[in-house]
Amino acid sequence: MRKVFKILGYLLATLALLLLCVAAWVKFTPMPTYAPKSLPVVIPTDSAALAVGRKIVEVECTLCHLGDDGKLSGRLFSKPDDPFGVIWSRNITQHPNKGIGTYTDGELAYLLRTGVTRTGSWMPYMLLPNLSDEHLGALIAYLRSDAPLVQPSESDPPPAKYSFLAKALVKFGLFAPKVQEIKPIETPPATDKVAYGKYLATAMLSCFKCHSASFETIDDFTPENSPGFFGGGNKVDDPSFNVVLSSNLTMSKDFGLGQWTEDQFRLAVQTGQRPDGRILSPAMPRFAAFSDDDISAIWAYLQTVPVLENNVQALQAK
Ligand code: HEC
Ligand code: HEC
């Protein structure tokens, strides 16, 4: 009998040691890196393209990168007690070494499609795999332009301190870049209203990311496969890290936009004012720079999205 206990004891001790080694490996070894690449991209120079680039950057990048100096100089991006650690976004102004001055256009294009940076680290937060090649070029042109937002800033945000959980997820490969084959992507013609509206709501702007069930389960590559697609209920932080649940944007008569008119929708999206007069939380960006035609196309597309009877107000009350 004593012999059995002894063997059991050795086994347990070996197991404990093994776990300790795995934990030490997770905690102390550097994060994995991924091969950076360069994609062919055409950078436009005309003012119409720059205006498009500006619209995309102002709603998509300022959210996380707008610093105290009013430039895209980086800021604390994780909330207090964030399970993934203390994460700062980077200085993406034109500063030669503190910003992205040394990135080539092709490296920036690869980063925005896949999240892999030129040093091989990984930015999982804002992938634009379905943005058209034309608009990707416009976005990069704007980052290179003389706009005040992107002029060199001296700001130097500290590197991310990832938590044990974040490191474990990445090192066990549960959270890693999903690099898909990169094919040419054309902008759908604005005359095809539903297709263009879908493009705006899923590929160019991040409506579906905030308005589906959860950031953790969205599908960047095939947006329609995201659980709770456009049904709302996702927990979105406003700039002061208060959590606001996103709204159901499907045409549910009881819980979504089924009773709204297109004019009411346009007003809410451009200015943040709901039909009942309530002003939406700043967790919902304002799309004032987008034309009535753009918003009209998004509205046309939302009519085709499967209705979800998700009662966000009941969730909010919990
Ligand atoms: C949800 C937040 C978020 C959004 C939105 C976002 N980023 Fe980032 N970005 C980050 C974080 C956080 C990092 C730093 C990642 C790290 O340190 O591992 C980063 C890193 C980067 C880098 C790498 C910089 C370097 O030093 O290598 C670039 C370039 C970049 N972002 C560009 C953009 C652009 C362009 C947009 C808009 C299309 C954008 N980001 C939108 C959070 C975001
Ligand atoms: C960064 C996250 C985020 C993005 C991106 C976003 N929204 Fe929202 N949206 C929210 C949140 C959160 C609310 C709820 C705000 C509140 O209740 O005060 C909201 C509310 C709304 C509402 C009001 C609905 C209602 O019932 O009151 C509309 C309409 C809307 N969003 C449309 C859009 C469209 C269209 C897009 C893309 C062009 C978009 N949103 C992109 C977070 C987002």
PDB file of C-alpha atoms and ligand atoms in Angstrom, residues 63 205-207 210-211 236 244-247 249 257 260 265 268-269 274 278-281 283-285 287 298, ligand 2:
ATOM      1  CA  LEU A  63     -11.529  55.449 -31.765  1.00  0.00           C
ATOM      2  CA  LEU A 205     -17.236  50.831 -41.442  1.00  0.00           C
ATOM      3  CA  SER A 206     -17.448  48.639 -38.395  1.00  0.00           C
ATOM      4  CA  CYS A 207     -21.225  48.740 -37.844  1.00  0.00           C
ATOM      5  CA  CYS A 210     -20.232  46.697 -32.518  1.00  0.00           C
ATOM      6  CA  HIS A 211     -23.791  45.680 -33.409  1.00  0.00           C
ATOM      7  CA  VAL A 236     -19.097  48.626 -26.120  1.00  0.00           C
ATOM      8  CA  VAL A 244     -22.999  50.571 -23.216  1.00  0.00           C
ATOM      9  CA  LEU A 245     -24.892  47.759 -24.947  1.00  0.00           C
ATOM     10  CA  SER A 246     -25.191  48.196 -28.708  1.00  0.00           C
ATOM     11  CA  SER A 247     -28.653  48.362 -30.286  1.00  0.00           C
ATOM     12  CA  LEU A 249     -30.311  47.142 -35.924  1.00  0.00           C
ATOM     13  CA  LEU A 257     -35.544  49.360 -36.175  1.00  0.00           C
ATOM     14  CA  TRP A 260     -38.220  53.515 -37.807  1.00  0.00           C
ATOM     15  CA  PHE A 265     -32.291  56.352 -39.124  1.00  0.00           C
ATOM     16  CA  ALA A 268     -29.501  58.902 -35.554  1.00  0.00           C
ATOM     17  CA  VAL A 269     -26.480  57.757 -37.566  1.00  0.00           C
ATOM     18  CA  ARG A 274     -32.987  58.984 -31.679  1.00  0.00           C
ATOM     19  CA  ARG A 278     -32.618  60.833 -26.628  1.00  0.00           C
ATOM     20  CA  ILE A 279     -29.015  61.514 -27.612  1.00  0.00           C
ATOM     21  CA  LEU A 280     -27.083  58.281 -28.105  1.00  0.00           C
ATOM     22  CA  SER A 281     -24.044  57.547 -25.957  1.00  0.00           C
ATOM     23  CA  ALA A 283     -19.964  54.795 -27.572  1.00  0.00           C
ATOM     24  CA  MET A 284     -21.821  55.108 -30.882  1.00  0.00           C
ATOM     25  CA  PRO A 285     -19.614  57.053 -33.329  1.00  0.00           C
ATOM     26  CA  PHE A 287     -21.107  59.380 -39.064  1.00  0.00           C
ATOM     27  CA  ILE A 298     -26.947  51.139 -45.394  1.00  0.00           C
TER      28      ILE A 298
HETATM   29  C1  HEC B   2     -17.800  51.504 -31.804  1.00  0.00           C
HETATM   30  C2  HEC B   2     -19.053  50.785 -31.794  1.00  0.00           C
HETATM   31  C3  HEC B   2     -20.139  51.170 -32.771  1.00  0.00           C
HETATM   32  C4  HEC B   2     -20.024  51.307 -34.135  1.00  0.00           C
HETATM   33  C5  HEC B   2     -18.775  51.148 -34.987  1.00  0.00           C
HETATM   34  C6  HEC B   2     -21.343  51.582 -34.604  1.00  0.00           C
HETATM   35  N1  HEC B   2     -22.237  51.659 -33.573  1.00  0.00           N
HETATM   36 FE1  HEC B   2     -24.214  52.132 -33.691  1.00  0.00          FE
HETATM   37  N2  HEC B   2     -24.362  52.061 -31.668  1.00  0.00           N
HETATM   38  C7  HEC B   2     -23.358  51.659 -30.798  1.00  0.00           C
HETATM   39  C8  HEC B   2     -23.880  51.668 -29.442  1.00  0.00           C
HETATM   40  C9  HEC B   2     -23.102  51.277 -28.201  1.00  0.00           C
HETATM   41  C10 HEC B   2     -25.229  52.093 -29.509  1.00  0.00           C
HETATM   42  C11 HEC B   2     -26.191  52.296 -28.347  1.00  0.00           C
HETATM   43  C12 HEC B   2     -26.025  53.707 -27.834  1.00  0.00           C
HETATM   44  C13 HEC B   2     -27.043  54.103 -26.805  1.00  0.00           C
HETATM   45  O1  HEC B   2     -27.970  53.321 -26.534  1.00  0.00           O
HETATM   46  O2  HEC B   2     -26.929  55.225 -26.274  1.00  0.00           O
HETATM   47  C14 HEC B   2     -25.491  52.334 -30.932  1.00  0.00           C
HETATM   48  C15 HEC B   2     -26.714  52.792 -31.435  1.00  0.00           C
HETATM   49  C16 HEC B   2     -27.026  52.896 -32.778  1.00  0.00           C
HETATM   50  C17 HEC B   2     -28.316  53.296 -33.299  1.00  0.00           C
HETATM   51  C18 HEC B   2     -29.545  53.683 -32.467  1.00  0.00           C
HETATM   52  C19 HEC B   2     -30.510  52.533 -32.408  1.00  0.00           C
HETATM   53  C20 HEC B   2     -31.534  52.642 -31.342  1.00  0.00           C
HETATM   54  O3  HEC B   2     -32.405  51.762 -31.281  1.00  0.00           O
HETATM   55  O4  HEC B   2     -31.469  53.571 -30.529  1.00  0.00           O
HETATM   56  C21 HEC B   2     -28.230  53.256 -34.666  1.00  0.00           C
HETATM   57  C22 HEC B   2     -29.340  53.575 -35.663  1.00  0.00           C
HETATM   58  C23 HEC B   2     -26.886  52.822 -34.996  1.00  0.00           C
HETATM   59  N3  HEC B   2     -26.186  52.617 -33.842  1.00  0.00           N
HETATM   60  C24 HEC B   2     -26.427  52.625 -36.288  1.00  0.00           C
HETATM   61  C25 HEC B   2     -25.081  52.337 -36.615  1.00  0.00           C
HETATM   62  C26 HEC B   2     -24.579  52.246 -37.978  1.00  0.00           C
HETATM   63  C27 HEC B   2     -25.423  52.364 -39.232  1.00  0.00           C
HETATM   64  C28 HEC B   2     -23.241  52.034 -37.878  1.00  0.00           C
HETATM   65  C29 HEC B   2     -22.197  51.957 -38.983  1.00  0.00           C
HETATM   66  C30 HEC B   2     -22.241  53.024 -39.977  1.00  0.00           C
HETATM   67  C31 HEC B   2     -22.923  51.966 -36.453  1.00  0.00           C
HETATM   68  N4  HEC B   2     -24.067  52.149 -35.724  1.00  0.00           N
HETATM   69  C32 HEC B   2     -21.646  51.757 -35.950  1.00  0.00           C
HETATM   70  C33 HEC B   2     -22.069  51.338 -31.145  1.00  0.00           C
HETATM   71  C34 HEC B   2     -21.537  51.396 -32.425  1.00  0.00           C
END
